[in-house]
CSV table of C-alpha atoms in Angstrom, one decimal:
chain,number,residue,atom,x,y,z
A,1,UNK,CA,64.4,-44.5,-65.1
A,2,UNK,CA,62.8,-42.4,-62.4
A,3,UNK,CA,59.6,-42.7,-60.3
A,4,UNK,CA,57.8,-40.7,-57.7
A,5,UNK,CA,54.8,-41.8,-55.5
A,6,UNK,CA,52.8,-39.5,-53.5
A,7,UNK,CA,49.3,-39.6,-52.1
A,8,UNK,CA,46.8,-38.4,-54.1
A,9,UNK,CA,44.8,-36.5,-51.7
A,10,UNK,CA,44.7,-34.5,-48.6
A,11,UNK,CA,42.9,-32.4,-46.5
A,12,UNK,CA,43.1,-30.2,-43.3
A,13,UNK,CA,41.9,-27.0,-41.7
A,14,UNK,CA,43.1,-23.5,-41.4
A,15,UNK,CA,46.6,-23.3,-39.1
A,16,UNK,CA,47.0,-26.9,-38.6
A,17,UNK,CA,50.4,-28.2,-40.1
A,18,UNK,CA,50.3,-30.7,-42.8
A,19,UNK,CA,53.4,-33.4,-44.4
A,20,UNK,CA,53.1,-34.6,-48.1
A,21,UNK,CA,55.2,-37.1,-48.8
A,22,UNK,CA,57.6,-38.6,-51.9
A,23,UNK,CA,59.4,-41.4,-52.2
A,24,UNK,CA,61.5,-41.8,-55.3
A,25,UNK,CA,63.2,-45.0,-57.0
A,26,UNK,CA,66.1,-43.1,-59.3
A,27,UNK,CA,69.0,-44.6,-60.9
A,28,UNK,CA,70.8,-41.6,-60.1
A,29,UNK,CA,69.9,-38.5,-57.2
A,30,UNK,CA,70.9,-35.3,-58.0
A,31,UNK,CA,68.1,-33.9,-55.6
A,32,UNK,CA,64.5,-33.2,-54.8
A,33,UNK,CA,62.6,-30.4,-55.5
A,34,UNK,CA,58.9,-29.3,-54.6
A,35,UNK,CA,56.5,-27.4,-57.2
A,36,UNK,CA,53.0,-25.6,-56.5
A,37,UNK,CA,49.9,-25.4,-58.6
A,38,UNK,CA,46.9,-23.4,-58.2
A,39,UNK,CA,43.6,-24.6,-60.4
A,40,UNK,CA,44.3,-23.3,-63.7
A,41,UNK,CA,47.8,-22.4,-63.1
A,42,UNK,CA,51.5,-23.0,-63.8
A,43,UNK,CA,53.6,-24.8,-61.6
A,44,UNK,CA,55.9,-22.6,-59.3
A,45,UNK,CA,58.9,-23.4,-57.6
A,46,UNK,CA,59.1,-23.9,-53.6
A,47,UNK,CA,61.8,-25.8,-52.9
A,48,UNK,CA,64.9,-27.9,-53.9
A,49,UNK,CA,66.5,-30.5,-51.2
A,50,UNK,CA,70.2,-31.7,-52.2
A,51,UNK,CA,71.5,-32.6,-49.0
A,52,UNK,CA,69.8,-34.5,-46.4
A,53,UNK,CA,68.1,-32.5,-43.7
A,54,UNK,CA,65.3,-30.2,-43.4
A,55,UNK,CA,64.9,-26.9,-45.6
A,56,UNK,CA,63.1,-23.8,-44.4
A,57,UNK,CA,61.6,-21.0,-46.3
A,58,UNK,CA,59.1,-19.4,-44.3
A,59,UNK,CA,56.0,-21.8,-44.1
A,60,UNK,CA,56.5,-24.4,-45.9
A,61,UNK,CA,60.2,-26.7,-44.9
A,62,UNK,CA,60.8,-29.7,-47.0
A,63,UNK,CA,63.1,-32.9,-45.7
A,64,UNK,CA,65.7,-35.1,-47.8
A,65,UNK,CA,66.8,-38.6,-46.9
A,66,UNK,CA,69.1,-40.4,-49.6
A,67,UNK,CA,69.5,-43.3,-47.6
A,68,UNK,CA,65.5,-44.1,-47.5
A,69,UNK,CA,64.9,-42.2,-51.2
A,70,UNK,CA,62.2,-40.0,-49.3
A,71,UNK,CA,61.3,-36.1,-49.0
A,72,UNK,CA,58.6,-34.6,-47.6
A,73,UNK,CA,57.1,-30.8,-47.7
A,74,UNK,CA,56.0,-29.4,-44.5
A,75,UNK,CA,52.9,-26.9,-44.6
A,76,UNK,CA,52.4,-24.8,-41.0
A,77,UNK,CA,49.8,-22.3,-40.2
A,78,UNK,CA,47.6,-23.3,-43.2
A,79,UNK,CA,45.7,-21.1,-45.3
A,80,UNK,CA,43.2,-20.8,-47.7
A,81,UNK,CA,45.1,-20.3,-50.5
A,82,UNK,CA,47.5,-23.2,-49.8
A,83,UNK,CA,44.8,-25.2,-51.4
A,84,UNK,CA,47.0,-26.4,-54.5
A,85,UNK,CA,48.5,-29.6,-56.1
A,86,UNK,CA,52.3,-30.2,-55.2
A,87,UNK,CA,54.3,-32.0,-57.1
A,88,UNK,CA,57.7,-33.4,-56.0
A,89,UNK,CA,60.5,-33.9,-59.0
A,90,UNK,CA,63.9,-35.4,-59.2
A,91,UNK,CA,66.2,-34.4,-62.1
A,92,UNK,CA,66.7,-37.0,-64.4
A,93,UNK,CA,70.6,-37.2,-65.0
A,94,UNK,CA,71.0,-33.6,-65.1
A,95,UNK,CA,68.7,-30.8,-65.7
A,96,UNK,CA,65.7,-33.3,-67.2
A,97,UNK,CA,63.0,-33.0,-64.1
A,98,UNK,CA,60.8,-36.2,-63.7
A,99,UNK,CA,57.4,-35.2,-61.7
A,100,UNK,CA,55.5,-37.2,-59.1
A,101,UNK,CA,51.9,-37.3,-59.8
A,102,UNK,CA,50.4,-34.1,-57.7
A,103,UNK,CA,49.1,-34.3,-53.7
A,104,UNK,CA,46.1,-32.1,-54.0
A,105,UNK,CA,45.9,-30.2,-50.6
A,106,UNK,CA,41.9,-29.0,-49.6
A,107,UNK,CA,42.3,-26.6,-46.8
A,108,UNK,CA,38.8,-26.6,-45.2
A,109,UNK,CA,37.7,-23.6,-43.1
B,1,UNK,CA,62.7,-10.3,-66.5
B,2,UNK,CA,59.1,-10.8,-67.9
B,3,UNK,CA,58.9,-14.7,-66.7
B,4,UNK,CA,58.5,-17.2,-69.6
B,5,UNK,CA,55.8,-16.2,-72.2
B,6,UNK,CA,53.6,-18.6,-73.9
B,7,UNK,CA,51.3,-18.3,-76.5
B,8,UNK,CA,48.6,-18.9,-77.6
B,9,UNK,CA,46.7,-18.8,-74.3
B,10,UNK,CA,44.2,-21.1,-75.3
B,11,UNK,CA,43.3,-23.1,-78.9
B,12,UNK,CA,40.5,-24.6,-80.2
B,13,UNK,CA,40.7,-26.3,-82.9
B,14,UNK,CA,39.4,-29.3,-85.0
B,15,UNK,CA,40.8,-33.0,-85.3
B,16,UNK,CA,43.1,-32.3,-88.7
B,17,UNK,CA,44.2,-29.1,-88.5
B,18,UNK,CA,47.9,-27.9,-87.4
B,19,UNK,CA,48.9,-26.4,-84.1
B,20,UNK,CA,51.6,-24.2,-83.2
B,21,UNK,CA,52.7,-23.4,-79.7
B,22,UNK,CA,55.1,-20.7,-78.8
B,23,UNK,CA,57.4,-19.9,-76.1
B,24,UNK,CA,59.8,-17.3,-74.9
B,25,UNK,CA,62.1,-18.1,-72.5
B,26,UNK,CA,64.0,-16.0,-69.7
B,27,UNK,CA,66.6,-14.2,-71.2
B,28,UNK,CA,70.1,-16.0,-70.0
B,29,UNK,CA,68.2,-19.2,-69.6
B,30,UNK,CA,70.7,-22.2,-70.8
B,31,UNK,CA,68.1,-24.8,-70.8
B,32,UNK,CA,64.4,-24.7,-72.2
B,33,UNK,CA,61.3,-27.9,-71.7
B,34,UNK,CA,58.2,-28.5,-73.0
B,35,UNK,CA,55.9,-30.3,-70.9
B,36,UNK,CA,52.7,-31.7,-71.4
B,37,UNK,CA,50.0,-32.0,-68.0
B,38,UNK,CA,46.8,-34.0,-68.5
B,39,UNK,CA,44.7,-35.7,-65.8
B,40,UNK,CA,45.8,-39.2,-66.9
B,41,UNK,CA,49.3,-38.4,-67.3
B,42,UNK,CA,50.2,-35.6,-65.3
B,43,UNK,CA,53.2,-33.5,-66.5
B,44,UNK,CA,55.0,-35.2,-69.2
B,45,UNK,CA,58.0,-33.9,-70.6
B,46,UNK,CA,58.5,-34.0,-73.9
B,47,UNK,CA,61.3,-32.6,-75.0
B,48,UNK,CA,64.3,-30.6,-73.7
B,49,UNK,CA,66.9,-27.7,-75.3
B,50,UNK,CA,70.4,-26.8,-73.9
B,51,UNK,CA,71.6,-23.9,-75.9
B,52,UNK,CA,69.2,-24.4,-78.5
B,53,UNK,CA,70.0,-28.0,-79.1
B,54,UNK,CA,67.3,-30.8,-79.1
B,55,UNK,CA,68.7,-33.2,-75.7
B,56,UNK,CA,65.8,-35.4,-75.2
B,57,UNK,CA,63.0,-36.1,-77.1
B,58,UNK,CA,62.0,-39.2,-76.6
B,59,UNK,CA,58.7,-37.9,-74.7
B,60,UNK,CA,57.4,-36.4,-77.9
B,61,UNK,CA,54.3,-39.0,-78.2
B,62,UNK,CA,54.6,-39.4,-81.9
B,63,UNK,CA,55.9,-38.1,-85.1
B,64,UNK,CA,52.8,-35.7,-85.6
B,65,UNK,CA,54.9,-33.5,-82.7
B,66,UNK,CA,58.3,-31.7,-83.7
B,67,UNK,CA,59.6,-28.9,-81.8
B,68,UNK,CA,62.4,-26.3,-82.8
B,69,UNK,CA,64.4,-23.9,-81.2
B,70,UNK,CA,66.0,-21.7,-83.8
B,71,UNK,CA,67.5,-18.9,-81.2
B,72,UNK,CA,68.2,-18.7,-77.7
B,73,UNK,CA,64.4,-16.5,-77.3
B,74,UNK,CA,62.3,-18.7,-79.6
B,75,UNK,CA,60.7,-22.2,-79.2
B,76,UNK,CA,57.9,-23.9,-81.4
B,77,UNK,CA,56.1,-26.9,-80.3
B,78,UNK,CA,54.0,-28.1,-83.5
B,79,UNK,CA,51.6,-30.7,-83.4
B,80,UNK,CA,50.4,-31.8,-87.5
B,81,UNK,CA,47.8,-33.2,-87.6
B,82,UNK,CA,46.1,-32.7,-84.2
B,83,UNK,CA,43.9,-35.1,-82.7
B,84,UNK,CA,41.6,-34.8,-79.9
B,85,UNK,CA,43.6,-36.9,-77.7
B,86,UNK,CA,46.4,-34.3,-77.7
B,87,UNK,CA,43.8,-31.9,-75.7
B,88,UNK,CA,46.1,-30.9,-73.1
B,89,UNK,CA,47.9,-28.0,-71.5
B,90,UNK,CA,50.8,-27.9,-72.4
B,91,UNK,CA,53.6,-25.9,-70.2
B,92,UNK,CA,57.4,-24.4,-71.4
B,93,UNK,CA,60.0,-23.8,-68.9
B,94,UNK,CA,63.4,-22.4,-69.0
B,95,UNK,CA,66.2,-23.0,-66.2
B,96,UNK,CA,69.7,-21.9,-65.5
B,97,UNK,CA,72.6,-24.5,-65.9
B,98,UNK,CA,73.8,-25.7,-62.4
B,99,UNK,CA,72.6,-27.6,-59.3
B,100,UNK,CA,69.2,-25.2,-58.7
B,101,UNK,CA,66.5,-27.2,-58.9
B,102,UNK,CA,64.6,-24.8,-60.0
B,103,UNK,CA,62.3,-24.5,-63.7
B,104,UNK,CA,60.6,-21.1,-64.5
B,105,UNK,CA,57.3,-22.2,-66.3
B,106,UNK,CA,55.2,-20.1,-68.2
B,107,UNK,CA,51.3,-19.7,-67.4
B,108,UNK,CA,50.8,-22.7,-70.3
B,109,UNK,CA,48.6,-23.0,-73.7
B,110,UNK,CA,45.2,-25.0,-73.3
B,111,UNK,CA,44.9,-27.2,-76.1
B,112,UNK,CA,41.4,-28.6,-77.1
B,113,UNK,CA,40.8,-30.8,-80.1
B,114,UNK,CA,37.5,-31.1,-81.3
């Protein structure tokens, strides 16, 4: 089966740069992908990593290694309303997504 | 394209009673989930469609939950009889076949269970 582990918590101020991370036990990769979620919210795509390597899309970059079953989601120039839960997933033998258990980001002022 | 559209919004009900959730995917959409997000849990899937057929359903939590898919625009998730432990919000998503990594979820229908 699949599992995801990612801190539960984290906090930082306006325009600093902050890294969730994910690691990922999986008994087969297809890739990794990165979901917001505002309070009250639905989930929204950010980003999908299938290839090692670093992904950016604006603000937020996200970072693949298969050899050490680890992502991360890079946050720059924070704002306010980056306050959210992520979630990291991994597709479970196909189009089946498996998700971590949330990083909920407090940007503080 | 309208997104996915969920409904109801928001249900209260009482411990007995039956509960039916709808969703409308994104049109061209190959593959359709129902998840489940609680604080315990998180997001649970419970069952997945390709092309209208059930995949997976071996998160549905019990046999009080069945979901159908009887077109390519319709989905039911019905839960019979509801208990308060099924108080949840409970998401659909559609995606496209292929290597995307990306779901489409709709804005979700809050469950209580009195």
């Amino acid at each position: 089966g699949q599992s995801l582990e990612q801190p539960s918590e984290v906090t930082a101020v306006e325009g600093a740069i902050v890294q969730i991370n994910c690691t990922y036990q999986t008994s087969g990769f297809y890739g990794l992908s990165w979901y917001q979620q505002h309070d009250g919210g639905a989930p929204t795509f950010l980003s999908y990593n299938a290839l090692d390597g670093l992904e950016e899309t604006g603000r937020f970059s996200s970072f693949l290694s298969r050899s050490d079953s680890y992502g991360y989601l890079l946050l720059q120039e924070l704002q306010m309303k980056d306050s959210a839960s992520y979630f990291c997933a991994v597709p479970n033998y196909g189009q089946n997504f498996v998700f971590g258990p949330g990083t909920r980001l407090s940007v503080l002022p | 394209d309208a997104g996915v559209i969920q409904s109801p919004r928001h249900e209260v009900t009482e411990m007995g009673q039956e509960v039916t959730l709808r969703c409308k995917p994104i049109s061209g959409h190959d593959y359709l989930f129902w998840y489940r997000q609680t604080m315990m849990r998180g997001l649970e899937l419970l069952i997945y469609f390709n092309n209208n057929v059930p995949i997976d359903d071996s998160g549905m939590p019990e046999d009080r939950f069945s979901a159908k898919m009887p077109n390519a625009s319709f989905s039911t998730l019905k839960i019979q009889p509801s208990e308060p432990r099924d108080s949840a919000v409970y998401f659909c998503a559609s995606s496209l076949q292929g290597d995307t990594g990306e779901l489409f979820f709709g804005e979700g229908s809050r469950l209580t269970v009195l």
